[in-house]
Amino acid sequence: MRNVPISLFFSCKSFFKPVGQKIKIRPTQNDLLMSKFFFFAAALCSPFINAAQTVVDFESFTFPAGQNFWNGSDESGAFTISGAAFSNNFNTDWSSWAGFSVSAEVDVTTAGWLNQYSAFAGSGANESEKFAVYYPHGEITFSVPTELVSIAVTNTTYAALAMRDGDDFAKQFGSIFNAAGEEDGTEGKDFFKLTIIGVDADDEVTGEVEFYLADYRSDDASEHYILDTWQTVDLAALGSVTKILFELESSDVADWGMWTPEYFALDDLKFNQTSSGIAQERMVNYEIYPNPAQNFVHIASSENVNFELNLLSASGSIISNSSNNFRHNLDLSDLTNGVYFLQMNSVHGSKTERVVIAR
């Protein structure tokens, strides 16, 4: 991003990179300042300026009772927020998960796998409470072509402390030795790299963006870092996508794979879906009964579409949140009489309906 020709500032054509081009990002202060200008320039040049921007920040997600995270143990297989579907695969035999979890854990001092849900930045992006955690292999999907804007990323505490201090399996970054005490051939020039891949409706790759979560490759030790803040990654170069994939790569590898814990945290996914793209979608209606209700209400989507359900108070506060199949029975037995709202979010959009509890 350095030494940019002046013509870039005046030409939309020169601003947008060709589809399929790989971009490498190193989060220096100058790059962050320049990227803010580029984002502003893109907004001026983009043909999608009339599209409403969606931000997925995970704040509406409700955790199981007594937990500060969700890892898919309910075997729902995925969750959807504002039209973005996040995959999850929970293994009941091993009580393990892959894909995406959602967390509010911010322990930045405890090393090891038992602290796998914490963000090393100490909060969600912009000091929010909640964020998502990735572990291979997960994907984010959209039902309509979507123009990506950006995503915020940081390290998990588990990965960051393994790189900073080393452990029984992972090497200490900057060392010429692996965890077994053998020279590993890196000369201490270690790295932990995230690659974000866009995929279109034809299952073709639209582009890739690279971002270094840790980088010790420079000969100047003052430039070495393990990311401990949230950084925004520009995704405009990925073009129009229906899917986002993620790959992690480390210098600390063996014949059977990498030793660096394959985790990172993400938040504030921003994207645009054009009005023309949304217009092609069928409006999803919901059958809700009984209404007025007593101890339960049944919700079913007209197009058999899975949906995220928020139960809201009359003042708009979220009482509960769940990801559901195309039909769901909602327990109301703990609620007092009054007016409430049901907000259904699916890949086709959002709809809110009033429900009354009267016993």
mmCIF file of C-alpha atoms in Angstrom:
data_model
loop_
_atom_site.group_PDB
_atom_site.id
_atom_site.type_symbol
_atom_site.label_atom_id
_atom_site.label_comp_id
_atom_site.label_asym_id
_atom_site.label_seq_id
_atom_site.Cartn_x
_atom_site.Cartn_y
_atom_site.Cartn_z
ATOM 1 C CA MET A 1 0.000 0.000 0.000
ATOM 2 C CA ARG A 2 3.045 2.294 0.101
ATOM 3 C CA ASN A 3 4.288 4.474 -2.796
ATOM 4 C CA VAL A 4 0.868 4.617 -4.435
ATOM 5 C CA PRO A 5 0.819 6.557 -7.740
ATOM 6 C CA ILE A 6 -1.083 9.834 -7.615
ATOM 7 C CA SER A 7 -3.343 8.668 -10.462
ATOM 8 C CA LEU A 8 -4.983 6.263 -7.995
ATOM 9 C CA PHE A 9 -6.551 9.170 -6.162
ATOM 10 C CA PHE A 10 -8.490 10.302 -9.227
ATOM 11 C CA SER A 11 -9.404 7.125 -11.069
ATOM 12 C CA CYS A 12 -12.048 4.660 -9.964
ATOM 13 C CA LYS A 13 -10.739 2.274 -12.594
ATOM 14 C CA SER A 14 -7.296 2.262 -11.034
ATOM 15 C CA PHE A 15 -8.711 1.863 -7.530
ATOM 16 C CA PHE A 16 -10.453 -1.477 -7.981
ATOM 17 C CA LYS A 17 -8.144 -4.481 -8.271
ATOM 18 C CA PRO A 18 -8.815 -7.218 -10.836
ATOM 19 C CA VAL A 19 -10.900 -10.169 -9.695
ATOM 20 C CA GLY A 20 -8.732 -13.024 -8.515
ATOM 21 C CA GLN A 21 -5.773 -10.826 -7.519
ATOM 22 C CA LYS A 22 -4.150 -11.671 -4.195
ATOM 23 C CA ILE A 23 -3.515 -8.805 -1.818
ATOM 24 C CA LYS A 24 -1.074 -8.925 1.092
ATOM 25 C CA ILE A 25 -1.783 -6.724 4.071
ATOM 26 C CA ARG A 26 0.633 -5.839 6.862
ATOM 27 C CA PRO A 27 -1.065 -3.813 9.607
ATOM 28 C CA THR A 28 1.344 -0.877 10.067
ATOM 29 C CA GLN A 29 0.098 2.526 11.177
ATOM 30 C CA ASN A 30 0.665 4.059 7.727
ATOM 31 C CA ASP A 31 -1.279 1.249 6.079
ATOM 32 C CA LEU A 32 -4.208 1.730 8.442
ATOM 33 C CA LEU A 33 -4.364 5.450 7.693
ATOM 34 C CA MET A 34 -4.079 4.865 3.948
ATOM 35 C CA SER A 35 -6.723 2.127 4.008
ATOM 36 C CA LYS A 36 -9.198 4.577 5.544
ATOM 37 C CA PHE A 37 -8.694 6.856 2.533
ATOM 38 C CA PHE A 38 -8.999 3.959 0.103
ATOM 39 C CA PHE A 39 -12.246 2.869 1.709
ATOM 40 C CA PHE A 40 -13.614 6.402 1.332
ATOM 41 C CA ALA A 41 -12.508 6.483 -2.309
ATOM 42 C CA ALA A 42 -14.144 3.118 -2.934
ATOM 43 C CA ALA A 43 -17.402 4.408 -1.506
ATOM 44 C CA LEU A 44 -17.323 7.310 -3.971
ATOM 45 C CA CYS A 45 -16.524 5.103 -6.959
ATOM 46 C CA SER A 46 -18.592 2.009 -6.150
ATOM 47 C CA PRO A 47 -21.768 1.298 -8.150
ATOM 48 C CA PHE A 48 -23.283 -0.116 -4.950
ATOM 49 C CA ILE A 49 -23.522 3.130 -2.991
ATOM 50 C CA ASN A 50 -27.321 2.861 -2.955
ATOM 51 C CA ALA A 51 -27.189 -0.445 -1.124
ATOM 52 C CA ALA A 52 -27.668 -0.495 2.640
ATOM 53 C CA GLN A 53 -24.625 -1.696 4.522
ATOM 54 C CA THR A 54 -25.086 -4.609 6.903
ATOM 55 C CA VAL A 55 -22.845 -5.115 9.938
ATOM 56 C CA VAL A 56 -22.725 -8.481 11.703
ATOM 57 C CA ASP A 57 -21.417 -7.839 15.231
ATOM 58 C CA PHE A 58 -22.785 -10.885 17.175
ATOM 59 C CA GLU A 59 -24.135 -8.708 20.008
ATOM 60 C CA SER A 60 -27.666 -10.160 19.657
ATOM 61 C CA PHE A 61 -26.445 -13.731 20.123
ATOM 62 C CA THR A 62 -27.717 -15.461 23.289
ATOM 63 C CA PHE A 63 -25.452 -17.964 25.064
ATOM 64 C CA PRO A 64 -26.612 -21.119 26.819
ATOM 65 C CA ALA A 65 -27.393 -20.621 30.499
ATOM 66 C CA GLY A 66 -24.259 -20.396 32.621
ATOM 67 C CA GLN A 67 -21.891 -20.057 29.645
ATOM 68 C CA ASN A 68 -20.005 -17.175 28.106
ATOM 69 C CA PHE A 69 -19.758 -18.866 24.707
ATOM 70 C CA TRP A 70 -21.681 -21.035 22.215
ATOM 71 C CA ASN A 71 -19.843 -23.817 20.394
ATOM 72 C CA GLY A 72 -22.656 -25.667 18.623
ATOM 73 C CA SER A 73 -23.285 -28.256 21.331
ATOM 74 C CA ASP A 74 -26.995 -27.885 20.590
ATOM 75 C CA GLU A 75 -26.167 -29.535 17.219
ATOM 76 C CA SER A 76 -27.948 -26.805 15.260
ATOM 77 C CA GLY A 77 -25.158 -26.997 12.663
ATOM 78 C CA ALA A 78 -25.076 -23.256 11.914
ATOM 79 C CA PHE A 79 -26.403 -19.862 12.903
ATOM 80 C CA THR A 80 -27.599 -16.958 10.768
ATOM 81 C CA ILE A 81 -27.263 -13.258 11.557
ATOM 82 C CA SER A 82 -28.572 -10.556 9.191
ATOM 83 C CA GLY A 83 -28.452 -12.830 6.149
ATOM 84 C CA ALA A 84 -24.979 -14.266 6.781
ATOM 85 C CA ALA A 85 -24.930 -17.996 7.650
ATOM 86 C CA PHE A 86 -21.997 -19.263 9.769
ATOM 87 C CA SER A 87 -21.295 -23.001 9.663
ATOM 88 C CA ASN A 88 -20.626 -25.109 12.744
ATOM 89 C CA ASN A 89 -19.854 -28.804 13.138
ATOM 90 C CA PHE A 90 -20.055 -30.200 16.680
ATOM 91 C CA ASN A 91 -18.706 -33.674 17.409
ATOM 92 C CA THR A 92 -20.710 -35.194 20.267
ATOM 93 C CA ASP A 93 -18.248 -38.064 20.727
ATOM 94 C CA TRP A 94 -15.355 -35.718 21.496
ATOM 95 C CA SER A 95 -17.316 -32.617 22.594
ATOM 96 C CA SER A 96 -15.319 -30.698 19.997
ATOM 97 C CA TRP A 97 -16.341 -28.214 17.331
ATOM 98 C CA ALA A 98 -15.201 -26.788 14.012
ATOM 99 C CA GLY A 99 -16.276 -23.811 11.950
ATOM 100 C CA PHE A 100 -17.503 -20.892 14.048
ATOM 101 C CA SER A 101 -18.315 -20.378 17.701
ATOM 102 C CA VAL A 102 -19.523 -17.166 19.375
ATOM 103 C CA SER A 103 -17.872 -15.910 22.551
ATOM 104 C CA ALA A 104 -17.517 -13.161 25.130
ATOM 105 C CA GLU A 105 -14.419 -14.700 26.765
ATOM 106 C CA VAL A 106 -11.502 -12.244 27.177
ATOM 107 C CA ASP A 107 -8.942 -14.036 29.363
ATOM 108 C CA VAL A 108 -5.619 -12.772 27.940
ATOM 109 C CA THR A 109 -3.279 -14.514 30.394
ATOM 110 C CA THR A 110 -4.247 -18.212 30.544
ATOM 111 C CA ALA A 111 -2.390 -20.371 28.027
ATOM 112 C CA GLY A 112 -3.648 -23.557 26.469
ATOM 113 C CA TRP A 113 -6.606 -25.198 24.767
ATOM 114 C CA LEU A 114 -8.994 -24.723 27.690
ATOM 115 C CA ASN A 115 -8.888 -20.997 26.914
ATOM 116 C CA GLN A 116 -9.692 -21.414 23.219
ATOM 117 C CA TYR A 117 -12.631 -18.965 23.182
ATOM 118 C CA SER A 118 -10.836 -15.794 24.361
ATOM 119 C CA ALA A 119 -9.870 -12.840 22.165
ATOM 120 C CA PHE A 120 -6.316 -11.615 22.820
ATOM 121 C CA ALA A 121 -7.490 -8.032 22.275
ATOM 122 C CA GLY A 122 -9.441 -8.201 25.549
ATOM 123 C CA SER A 123 -12.876 -7.446 24.060
ATOM 124 C CA GLY A 124 -14.851 -7.623 20.859
ATOM 125 C CA ALA A 125 -14.142 -5.104 18.093
ATOM 126 C CA ASN A 126 -14.725 -1.483 19.130
ATOM 127 C CA GLU A 127 -14.773 -2.669 22.770
ATOM 128 C CA SER A 128 -17.965 -4.647 22.184
ATOM 129 C CA GLU A 129 -18.824 -7.720 24.233
ATOM 130 C CA LYS A 130 -19.226 -10.540 21.713
ATOM 131 C CA PHE A 131 -17.317 -11.869 18.709
ATOM 132 C CA ALA A 132 -16.865 -15.091 16.730
ATOM 133 C CA VAL A 133 -14.006 -17.590 16.882
ATOM 134 C CA TYR A 134 -12.884 -19.637 13.860
ATOM 135 C CA TYR A 135 -11.400 -23.118 13.848
ATOM 136 C CA PRO A 136 -11.067 -25.057 10.559
ATOM 137 C CA HIS A 137 -13.051 -25.645 8.540
ATOM 138 C CA GLY A 138 -15.887 -23.119 8.443
ATOM 139 C CA GLU A 139 -17.537 -20.938 5.836
ATOM 140 C CA ILE A 140 -19.839 -17.934 5.730
ATOM 141 C CA THR A 141 -22.549 -18.143 3.047
ATOM 142 C CA PHE A 142 -25.065 -15.736 1.515
ATOM 143 C CA SER A 143 -28.137 -16.628 -0.551
ATOM 144 C CA VAL A 144 -27.695 -13.645 -2.902
ATOM 145 C CA PRO A 145 -24.580 -12.095 -4.497
ATOM 146 C CA THR A 146 -22.972 -9.943 -1.820
ATOM 147 C CA GLU A 147 -20.379 -7.178 -2.040
ATOM 148 C CA LEU A 148 -18.018 -7.524 0.907
ATOM 149 C CA VAL A 149 -16.707 -4.386 2.600
ATOM 150 C CA SER A 150 -14.493 -5.421 5.518
ATOM 151 C CA ILE A 151 -14.022 -7.652 8.539
ATOM 152 C CA ALA A 152 -12.294 -7.104 11.903
ATOM 153 C CA VAL A 153 -9.844 -9.804 13.041
ATOM 154 C CA THR A 154 -7.474 -10.508 15.919
ATOM 155 C CA ASN A 155 -5.691 -13.442 17.540
ATOM 156 C CA THR A 156 -7.202 -15.729 20.123
ATOM 157 C CA THR A 157 -5.341 -15.905 23.414
ATOM 158 C CA TYR A 158 -4.666 -19.604 22.823
ATOM 159 C CA ALA A 159 -2.839 -18.950 19.548
ATOM 160 C CA ALA A 160 -1.130 -15.736 20.685
ATOM 161 C CA LEU A 161 0.437 -17.185 23.853
ATOM 162 C CA ALA A 162 1.517 -20.318 21.987
ATOM 163 C CA MET A 163 3.394 -18.104 19.521
ATOM 164 C CA ARG A 164 4.765 -15.715 22.136
ATOM 165 C CA ASP A 165 5.933 -18.259 24.710
ATOM 166 C CA GLY A 166 5.840 -21.633 22.980
ATOM 167 C CA ASP A 167 4.274 -24.733 24.551
ATOM 168 C CA ASP A 168 4.607 -28.522 24.431
ATOM 169 C CA PHE A 169 3.801 -28.519 20.709
ATOM 170 C CA ALA A 170 4.152 -25.001 19.269
ATOM 171 C CA LYS A 171 7.452 -23.142 18.941
ATOM 172 C CA GLN A 172 8.226 -19.723 20.366
ATOM 173 C CA PHE A 173 8.148 -17.298 17.434
ATOM 174 C CA GLY A 174 11.524 -15.765 16.665
ATOM 175 C CA SER A 175 13.434 -18.846 17.810
ATOM 176 C CA ILE A 176 15.488 -20.973 15.432
ATOM 177 C CA PHE A 177 14.286 -24.060 17.311
ATOM 178 C CA ASN A 178 10.973 -25.924 17.261
ATOM 179 C CA ALA A 179 9.160 -27.070 20.419
ATOM 180 C CA ALA A 180 11.317 -30.209 20.518
ATOM 181 C CA GLY A 181 14.477 -28.091 20.691
ATOM 182 C CA GLU A 182 15.593 -28.914 17.144
ATOM 183 C CA GLU A 183 16.597 -26.348 14.525
ATOM 184 C CA ASP A 184 13.601 -25.991 12.245
ATOM 185 C CA GLY A 185 15.141 -24.115 9.293
ATOM 186 C CA THR A 186 13.116 -20.919 9.796
ATOM 187 C CA GLU A 187 16.026 -18.894 11.250
ATOM 188 C CA GLY A 188 13.377 -17.383 13.513
ATOM 189 C CA LYS A 189 11.570 -15.699 10.598
ATOM 190 C CA ASP A 190 8.162 -16.938 11.708
ATOM 191 C CA PHE A 191 4.672 -15.950 10.614
ATOM 192 C CA PHE A 192 0.986 -16.767 11.131
ATOM 193 C CA LYS A 193 -1.054 -15.822 8.069
ATOM 194 C CA LEU A 194 -4.793 -15.639 7.429
ATOM 195 C CA THR A 195 -6.072 -15.898 3.850
ATOM 196 C CA ILE A 196 -9.682 -14.844 3.168
ATOM 197 C CA ILE A 197 -11.135 -16.301 -0.040
ATOM 198 C CA GLY A 198 -14.216 -15.139 -1.939
ATOM 199 C CA VAL A 199 -16.332 -17.637 -3.889
ATOM 200 C CA ASP A 200 -19.159 -16.769 -6.302
ATOM 201 C CA ALA A 201 -22.426 -18.517 -7.176
ATOM 202 C CA ASP A 202 -20.615 -20.675 -9.770
ATOM 203 C CA ASP A 203 -18.219 -21.900 -7.059
ATOM 204 C CA GLU A 204 -15.375 -19.956 -8.660
ATOM 205 C CA VAL A 205 -12.800 -18.092 -6.559
ATOM 206 C CA THR A 206 -13.238 -14.332 -6.983
ATOM 207 C CA GLY A 207 -10.106 -13.302 -5.119
ATOM 208 C CA GLU A 208 -7.960 -13.705 -2.014
ATOM 209 C CA VAL A 209 -6.840 -11.302 0.704
ATOM 210 C CA GLU A 210 -3.882 -12.128 2.947
ATOM 211 C CA PHE A 211 -3.426 -10.743 6.444
ATOM 212 C CA TYR A 212 -0.620 -11.539 8.919
ATOM 213 C CA LEU A 213 -1.805 -12.266 12.459
ATOM 214 C CA ALA A 214 1.856 -12.539 13.491
ATOM 215 C CA ASP A 215 4.999 -11.661 11.545
ATOM 216 C CA TYR A 216 8.652 -12.125 12.468
ATOM 217 C CA ARG A 217 10.034 -12.221 8.921
ATOM 218 C CA SER A 218 11.719 -8.817 8.987
ATOM 219 C CA ASP A 219 15.415 -8.442 9.799
ATOM 220 C CA ASP A 220 14.367 -5.467 11.934
ATOM 221 C CA ALA A 221 13.200 -6.915 15.264
ATOM 222 C CA SER A 222 11.208 -3.744 15.994
ATOM 223 C CA GLU A 223 8.797 -4.762 13.220
ATOM 224 C CA HIS A 224 8.018 -8.163 14.748
ATOM 225 C CA TYR A 225 4.519 -8.507 16.190
ATOM 226 C CA ILE A 226 1.814 -10.871 17.395
ATOM 227 C CA LEU A 227 -1.478 -9.054 16.833
ATOM 228 C CA ASP A 228 -3.158 -8.084 20.117
ATOM 229 C CA THR A 229 -5.661 -5.517 18.816
ATOM 230 C CA TRP A 230 -8.595 -5.664 16.442
ATOM 231 C CA GLN A 231 -7.643 -4.690 12.884
ATOM 232 C CA THR A 232 -10.015 -4.078 9.988
ATOM 233 C CA VAL A 233 -9.258 -5.964 6.773
ATOM 234 C CA ASP A 234 -10.572 -4.477 3.514
ATOM 235 C CA LEU A 235 -12.448 -7.153 1.532
ATOM 236 C CA ALA A 236 -13.605 -5.049 -1.440
ATOM 237 C CA ALA A 237 -11.147 -6.808 -3.761
ATOM 238 C CA LEU A 238 -13.048 -10.089 -3.389
ATOM 239 C CA GLY A 239 -15.857 -8.713 -5.550
ATOM 240 C CA SER A 240 -19.326 -10.267 -5.600
ATOM 241 C CA VAL A 241 -19.491 -13.461 -3.541
ATOM 242 C CA THR A 242 -21.921 -15.997 -2.136
ATOM 243 C CA LYS A 243 -19.372 -17.610 0.169
ATOM 244 C CA ILE A 244 -16.289 -16.706 2.222
ATOM 245 C CA LEU A 245 -13.631 -19.289 3.083
ATOM 246 C CA PHE A 246 -10.659 -18.975 5.449
ATOM 247 C CA GLU A 247 -7.219 -20.573 5.489
ATOM 248 C CA LEU A 248 -4.505 -20.330 8.142
ATOM 249 C CA GLU A 249 -0.795 -20.890 7.496
ATOM 250 C CA SER A 250 2.162 -20.893 9.877
ATOM 251 C CA SER A 251 5.938 -21.227 9.648
ATOM 252 C CA ASP A 252 5.731 -23.715 12.532
ATOM 253 C CA VAL A 253 4.890 -26.908 10.653
ATOM 254 C CA ALA A 254 5.691 -30.601 10.555
ATOM 255 C CA ASP A 255 4.996 -33.310 7.975
ATOM 256 C CA TRP A 256 1.466 -33.747 9.330
ATOM 257 C CA GLY A 257 0.526 -30.080 9.643
ATOM 258 C CA MET A 258 1.046 -26.849 11.570
ATOM 259 C CA TRP A 259 1.739 -26.608 15.293
ATOM 260 C CA THR A 260 0.439 -23.073 15.809
ATOM 261 C CA PRO A 261 -3.168 -23.339 17.114
ATOM 262 C CA GLU A 262 -5.413 -22.821 14.063
ATOM 263 C CA TYR A 263 -7.674 -20.178 15.583
ATOM 264 C CA PHE A 264 -8.496 -16.533 15.034
ATOM 265 C CA ALA A 265 -11.262 -14.196 16.243
ATOM 266 C CA LEU A 266 -13.513 -12.133 13.956
ATOM 267 C CA ASP A 267 -16.111 -9.403 14.364
ATOM 268 C CA ASP A 268 -17.924 -6.613 12.513
ATOM 269 C CA LEU A 269 -18.366 -8.322 9.147
ATOM 270 C CA LYS A 270 -19.603 -5.566 6.797
ATOM 271 C CA PHE A 271 -21.221 -6.134 3.412
ATOM 272 C CA ASN A 272 -23.649 -4.684 0.880
ATOM 273 C CA GLN A 273 -26.444 -6.458 -0.930
ATOM 274 C CA THR A 274 -27.779 -4.381 -3.817
ATOM 275 C CA SER A 275 -31.448 -3.533 -4.098
ATOM 276 C CA SER A 276 -31.562 -5.359 -7.444
ATOM 277 C CA GLY A 277 -30.188 -8.504 -5.826
ATOM 278 C CA ILE A 278 -32.653 -8.364 -2.965
ATOM 279 C CA ALA A 279 -35.581 -7.748 -5.306
ATOM 280 C CA GLN A 280 -34.971 -11.111 -6.926
ATOM 281 C CA GLU A 281 -35.610 -12.862 -3.614
ATOM 282 C CA ARG A 282 -39.046 -14.115 -2.603
ATOM 283 C CA MET A 283 -40.536 -12.422 0.424
ATOM 284 C CA VAL A 284 -40.730 -14.938 3.255
ATOM 285 C CA ASN A 285 -43.868 -14.792 5.395
ATOM 286 C CA TYR A 286 -44.264 -16.492 8.741
ATOM 287 C CA GLU A 287 -47.190 -18.389 10.196
ATOM 288 C CA ILE A 288 -47.497 -17.493 13.903
ATOM 289 C CA TYR A 289 -50.099 -19.074 16.181
ATOM 290 C CA PRO A 290 -51.803 -18.970 18.576
ATOM 291 C CA ASN A 291 -51.835 -15.188 18.867
ATOM 292 C CA PRO A 292 -52.801 -14.115 21.511
ATOM 293 C CA ALA A 293 -50.707 -16.860 23.110
ATOM 294 C CA GLN A 294 -50.467 -18.379 26.562
ATOM 295 C CA ASN A 295 -47.441 -20.625 27.162
ATOM 296 C CA PHE A 296 -46.065 -21.160 23.655
ATOM 297 C CA VAL A 297 -46.219 -19.848 20.121
ATOM 298 C CA HIS A 298 -45.522 -21.758 16.892
ATOM 299 C CA ILE A 299 -43.516 -20.031 14.113
ATOM 300 C CA ALA A 300 -43.049 -21.474 10.617
ATOM 301 C CA SER A 301 -41.573 -19.866 7.470
ATOM 302 C CA SER A 302 -43.653 -19.924 4.287
ATOM 303 C CA GLU A 303 -40.689 -20.992 2.108
ATOM 304 C CA ASN A 304 -39.280 -23.615 4.504
ATOM 305 C CA VAL A 305 -36.295 -21.319 5.154
ATOM 306 C CA ASN A 306 -34.174 -21.651 8.310
ATOM 307 C CA PHE A 307 -34.226 -18.499 10.410
ATOM 308 C CA GLU A 308 -32.734 -16.786 13.434
ATOM 309 C CA LEU A 309 -35.381 -15.790 15.979
ATOM 310 C CA ASN A 310 -35.158 -12.854 18.387
ATOM 311 C CA LEU A 311 -37.839 -12.426 21.040
ATOM 312 C CA LEU A 312 -38.081 -8.734 21.942
ATOM 313 C CA SER A 313 -39.802 -6.887 24.758
ATOM 314 C CA ALA A 314 -42.201 -4.036 24.019
ATOM 315 C CA SER A 315 -39.278 -1.632 24.540
ATOM 316 C CA GLY A 316 -37.136 -3.483 21.973
ATOM 317 C CA SER A 317 -34.777 -5.304 24.371
ATOM 318 C CA ILE A 318 -33.746 -8.816 23.288
ATOM 319 C CA ILE A 319 -35.139 -11.433 25.667
ATOM 320 C CA SER A 320 -33.906 -14.514 23.822
ATOM 321 C CA ASN A 321 -32.144 -15.493 20.611
ATOM 322 C CA SER A 322 -32.036 -18.833 18.785
ATOM 323 C CA SER A 323 -31.182 -20.326 15.395
ATOM 324 C CA ASN A 324 -33.956 -22.548 14.088
ATOM 325 C CA ASN A 325 -35.144 -24.787 11.315
ATOM 326 C CA PHE A 326 -38.043 -23.517 9.217
ATOM 327 C CA ARG A 327 -40.494 -24.185 12.066
ATOM 328 C CA HIS A 328 -40.116 -23.625 15.790
ATOM 329 C CA ASN A 329 -42.134 -23.785 19.027
ATOM 330 C CA LEU A 330 -41.159 -20.923 21.338
ATOM 331 C CA ASP A 331 -41.670 -21.384 25.085
ATOM 332 C CA LEU A 332 -43.356 -18.330 26.664
ATOM 333 C CA SER A 333 -44.208 -19.839 30.032
ATOM 334 C CA ASP A 334 -41.719 -17.691 31.986
ATOM 335 C CA LEU A 335 -43.023 -14.405 30.549
ATOM 336 C CA THR A 336 -45.687 -12.133 31.990
ATOM 337 C CA ASN A 337 -48.769 -11.018 30.076
ATOM 338 C CA GLY A 338 -48.197 -8.226 27.609
ATOM 339 C CA VAL A 339 -47.052 -7.262 24.116
ATOM 340 C CA TYR A 340 -43.864 -8.740 22.642
ATOM 341 C CA PHE A 341 -42.251 -8.845 19.213
ATOM 342 C CA LEU A 342 -40.833 -11.748 17.201
ATOM 343 C CA GLN A 343 -38.010 -10.846 14.812
ATOM 344 C CA MET A 344 -37.222 -13.495 12.175
ATOM 345 C CA ASN A 345 -33.881 -13.097 10.330
ATOM 346 C CA SER A 346 -33.083 -15.349 7.368
ATOM 347 C CA VAL A 347 -30.941 -15.216 4.258
ATOM 348 C CA HIS A 348 -33.947 -13.558 2.569
ATOM 349 C CA GLY A 349 -34.166 -10.656 4.996
ATOM 350 C CA SER A 350 -35.721 -9.679 8.307
ATOM 351 C CA LYS A 351 -39.346 -9.528 9.417
ATOM 352 C CA THR A 352 -40.879 -8.489 12.752
ATOM 353 C CA GLU A 353 -44.322 -9.569 13.999
ATOM 354 C CA ARG A 354 -46.272 -8.589 17.134
ATOM 355 C CA VAL A 355 -47.404 -11.267 19.568
ATOM 356 C CA VAL A 356 -49.551 -10.888 22.682
ATOM 357 C CA ILE A 357 -49.379 -13.078 25.794
ATOM 358 C CA ALA A 358 -52.759 -13.231 27.542
ATOM 359 C CA ARG A 359 -53.586 -15.915 30.105
#
